[in-house]
Amino acid sequence: MNDKPIGIFDSGVGGVTVLKELQKLLPNEDYIYIGDTASFPYGSKSKKTIIELCKKRIENLIDMEVKIIVIACGTATSQALEEMRKIFNIPIIGIIKPTVKYLKGKNYKNIGVIATTGTIRSNGWEENIRKSIPDAKVQNKACPLLAPMAEEGWTNNEIAKLAVHEYIKDIKDIEALILGCTHYPLFKEIIERELKSNVDIINTGEMVAEELKEFIYANNLENSTEKSGNTEIFLTDLECNFINVAKSLMQKDRIDIQKID
Ligand code: DGL
């Protein structure tokens, strides 16, 4: 048993799509979420910068005495997870491996990946898919405008529909589409409409929650209390639209945000 909180971070509000799934599956746990809004977007930055930013956010979470860290960001997972595991002596879970495990279980061979420019450039998804499913065919597409639009709350208007159409119109004959950036589940409705066929649209947060639960129970790290858990949210910059998007995502009238330096 371990009653310390679970730490989770992303560049902004995208990781809240993961947080929501963790809260559903592990409701008794406490969570500390950091949105690195001062450094948003991660998707257009170099690997070196992403590594530096991840180091800082993980140090923040370790200072807050979390028991495990979830990198709720495709860009950071694909470019910094391995490095972070070398530096820090705390369990760290990213979004790629748990999702690839799910794809393999489903025996999918034709897979689409949409993600940020940095994630697609790193080839992190395709490499991990091929390691596990060698004959898989992967179609990748960078969608650099989607995460900033999600931060703005533009996830179901005409501009969002046009952008989604433009980005995914050439992805054909897939069984599954990975939303390889944690901001993209916010566009799920219009992505579904755009694909028009029976494609499994994958919200990585669901797989991350399964993986985290398994890890926590296998290592006796579960919270011992029966109460429903508490979530604290910190941002590196408060001048942003985070609260409004997070409120609608979490279906709450009120969310308390604190500033972290
Ligand atoms: N939500 C992030 C991801 O999963 C980062 C988006 C961004 O900051 O560009 O890639």
XYZ file of C-alpha atoms and ligand atoms in Angstrom:
271
model
C 0.000 0.000 0.000
C 1.129 3.511 -0.732
C -1.034 6.586 -0.151
C 1.151 9.039 -2.030
C -0.369 10.697 -5.120
C 0.156 9.758 -8.761
C 1.975 12.461 -10.759
C 0.950 13.267 -14.300
C 2.009 15.936 -16.760
C 1.529 17.283 -20.267
C 2.231 20.545 -22.071
C -1.324 21.719 -21.458
C -4.853 20.424 -21.268
C -4.339 17.309 -23.438
C -3.179 15.179 -20.528
C -6.535 15.774 -18.851
C -7.947 13.226 -21.333
C -5.576 10.724 -19.699
C -6.252 11.953 -16.146
C -9.980 11.351 -16.724
C -9.376 7.712 -17.634
C -7.080 7.204 -14.632
C -9.704 8.660 -12.307
C -12.335 6.328 -13.798
C -10.250 3.206 -13.269
C -8.482 4.193 -10.051
C -10.969 6.479 -8.273
C -9.410 6.138 -4.814
C -6.041 7.448 -5.893
C -4.911 11.062 -5.422
C -3.494 12.853 -8.454
C -1.197 15.803 -9.058
C -1.420 17.163 -12.600
C 1.038 19.620 -14.116
C 0.140 21.420 -17.337
C 3.332 22.972 -18.688
C 1.407 25.843 -20.267
C 4.448 28.169 -20.209
C 6.164 25.808 -22.666
C 3.185 24.866 -24.821
C 3.333 23.516 -27.514
C 5.751 20.638 -27.016
C 4.971 19.328 -30.504
C 7.080 21.855 -32.406
C 10.147 21.733 -30.123
C 13.420 19.840 -30.527
C 14.110 16.558 -28.751
C 16.764 18.317 -26.638
C 14.252 20.909 -25.404
C 11.617 18.245 -24.696
C 14.136 16.302 -22.598
C 14.967 19.448 -20.586
C 11.287 20.274 -20.043
C 10.429 16.719 -18.993
C 13.316 16.716 -16.526
C 11.952 19.867 -14.878
C 8.366 18.632 -14.686
C 9.443 15.266 -13.272
C 11.607 17.042 -10.682
C 8.547 19.141 -9.720
C 6.458 15.993 -9.293
C 9.170 14.203 -7.296
C 9.396 17.258 -5.002
C 5.651 16.854 -4.451
C 6.322 13.261 -3.355
C 4.400 11.322 -5.971
C 4.770 7.533 -6.075
C 4.704 7.089 -9.848
C 4.702 9.369 -12.899
C 2.528 9.226 -15.999
C 3.797 11.157 -19.011
C 0.387 12.009 -20.468
C 1.886 13.322 -23.680
C 2.784 11.591 -26.944
C 5.503 14.098 -27.797
C 7.260 13.660 -24.454
C 6.797 9.877 -24.436
C 8.266 9.450 -27.904
C 11.258 11.720 -27.341
C 12.089 11.666 -23.664
C 10.687 8.624 -21.848
C 13.789 6.448 -22.229
C 16.066 9.293 -21.157
C 13.886 10.030 -18.105
C 13.965 6.375 -17.040
C 17.772 6.548 -17.090
C 17.855 9.712 -14.986
C 15.131 9.110 -12.394
C 14.641 6.283 -9.990
C 10.831 6.387 -9.956
C 8.434 4.330 -12.094
C 7.444 6.280 -15.228
C 4.686 5.248 -17.625
C 4.244 6.731 -21.107
C 1.418 6.434 -23.604
C 3.004 4.345 -26.403
C 3.748 0.877 -24.943
C 0.308 0.349 -23.321
C -1.371 1.300 -26.612
C 0.822 -1.002 -28.703
C -0.034 -3.858 -26.307
C -3.712 -3.200 -27.027
C -3.142 -3.106 -30.832
C -1.355 -6.440 -30.681
C -4.146 -7.957 -28.614
C -6.635 -6.865 -31.277
C -4.427 -8.247 -34.054
C -4.592 -4.993 -36.016
C -2.285 -4.815 -39.035
C -3.394 -1.577 -40.734
C -2.879 1.274 -38.376
C -3.058 5.047 -38.722
C -1.221 7.403 -36.371
C -1.973 11.089 -36.025
C 0.248 13.080 -33.680
C 2.337 16.227 -33.312
C 5.207 17.035 -35.670
C 7.809 16.079 -33.040
C 6.166 12.715 -32.375
C 5.899 11.804 -36.057
C 9.493 12.958 -36.672
C 10.727 10.725 -33.833
C 9.027 7.698 -35.434
C 8.301 6.501 -31.881
C 4.889 5.041 -32.662
C 5.887 3.214 -35.843
C 9.066 1.767 -34.309
C 7.209 0.412 -31.294
C 4.340 -0.949 -33.405
C 6.764 -2.757 -35.724
C 8.702 -4.266 -32.823
C 5.523 -5.836 -31.602
C 3.626 -6.398 -34.888
C 6.364 -6.782 -37.567
C 3.965 -7.041 -40.524
C 1.901 -3.987 -39.551
C 1.363 -1.244 -42.117
C 1.493 2.166 -40.474
C 0.278 5.445 -41.986
C 1.578 8.512 -40.098
C 0.321 12.062 -40.248
C 1.545 15.097 -38.311
C -1.295 17.454 -37.350
C 0.492 20.506 -35.882
C -2.597 22.741 -35.678
C -4.796 20.434 -33.629
C -3.201 20.766 -30.170
C -3.227 24.613 -30.248
C -6.863 24.506 -31.418
C -7.734 22.163 -28.546
C -6.128 24.603 -26.059
C -8.329 27.286 -27.578
C -11.449 25.134 -27.162
C -11.944 24.922 -30.946
C -12.716 21.229 -31.137
C -16.124 21.088 -32.765
C -16.471 24.135 -35.000
C -16.125 24.576 -38.773
C -12.392 25.277 -38.559
C -11.810 22.105 -36.550
C -13.825 20.088 -39.093
C -11.789 21.510 -41.994
C -8.476 20.918 -40.218
C -9.361 17.335 -39.293
C -10.520 16.675 -42.853
C -7.325 18.086 -44.334
C -5.124 16.050 -42.000
C -6.804 12.670 -42.273
C -8.227 12.650 -45.788
C -5.337 10.610 -47.208
C -5.308 7.953 -44.484
C -7.027 4.955 -46.077
C -8.003 1.345 -45.275
C -7.102 1.305 -41.598
C -8.562 -0.805 -38.793
C -7.404 1.531 -36.036
C -6.483 5.199 -35.774
C -4.238 6.093 -32.854
C -4.843 9.531 -31.411
C -1.114 9.810 -30.790
C -1.357 13.183 -29.083
C -3.371 13.387 -25.883
C -5.105 16.562 -27.079
C -6.778 14.700 -29.946
C -9.523 12.825 -28.045
C -11.130 16.273 -27.847
C -11.750 15.975 -31.613
C -13.048 12.406 -31.419
C -16.569 13.245 -32.589
C -15.481 14.968 -35.777
C -12.752 12.403 -36.455
C -15.410 9.689 -36.226
C -17.605 11.548 -38.705
C -14.676 12.165 -41.051
C -13.600 8.498 -41.152
C -17.151 7.353 -41.899
C -16.271 3.687 -41.459
C -15.702 1.170 -38.757
C -12.306 2.317 -37.504
C -11.258 1.803 -33.872
C -10.360 5.334 -32.766
C -7.887 4.913 -29.959
C -7.848 7.194 -26.952
C -4.491 6.273 -25.424
C -5.632 7.328 -21.933
C -7.765 4.184 -21.658
C -4.775 1.910 -22.262
C -2.540 3.959 -19.968
C -5.113 3.590 -17.183
C -5.142 -0.222 -17.612
C -1.344 -0.339 -17.557
C -1.129 1.904 -14.490
C -3.689 -0.175 -12.606
C -1.827 -3.379 -13.391
C 1.497 -1.846 -12.339
C 0.124 -0.408 -9.115
C -1.437 -3.685 -7.998
C 1.546 -5.793 -9.085
C 3.826 -3.592 -6.973
C 1.555 -3.072 -3.945
C 1.395 0.635 -4.601
C -2.376 1.044 -4.312
C -3.935 3.658 -2.088
C -5.224 2.029 1.093
C -8.190 4.362 1.670
C -11.812 3.933 0.585
C -12.385 7.653 -0.009
C -12.627 9.061 -3.495
C -9.320 10.581 -4.499
C -8.298 14.208 -4.646
C -6.807 15.936 -7.709
C -4.575 18.991 -7.597
C -3.820 20.871 -10.817
C -0.745 23.056 -11.321
C 0.153 25.157 -14.376
C 3.483 26.743 -15.253
C 1.622 29.786 -16.657
C -1.878 30.889 -15.737
C -2.438 33.139 -18.777
C -4.227 30.522 -20.852
C -7.571 28.955 -21.578
C -6.789 25.763 -19.627
C -9.544 26.184 -17.029
C -12.367 26.497 -19.557
C -11.330 23.496 -21.626
C -10.547 21.375 -18.546
C -13.912 22.265 -16.951
C -15.851 21.056 -19.949
C -13.639 17.988 -20.338
C -14.044 17.014 -16.684
C -17.695 18.125 -16.631
C -17.140 20.297 -13.600
C -18.419 23.799 -12.801
C -15.302 24.654 -10.899
C -11.664 23.656 -11.031
C -8.934 25.039 -8.792
C -5.650 25.806 -10.454
C -2.371 26.688 -8.782
C 0.743 28.224 -10.266
C 4.011 26.352 -10.177
C 7.343 28.048 -10.941
N -0.513 16.570 -25.673
C 0.774 16.473 -26.220
C 1.030 15.229 -26.983
O 0.433 14.227 -26.629
C 1.505 17.710 -26.619
C 0.897 18.621 -27.630
C 1.789 19.832 -27.792
O 2.137 20.448 -26.777
O 2.157 20.135 -28.928
O 1.817 15.169 -27.883
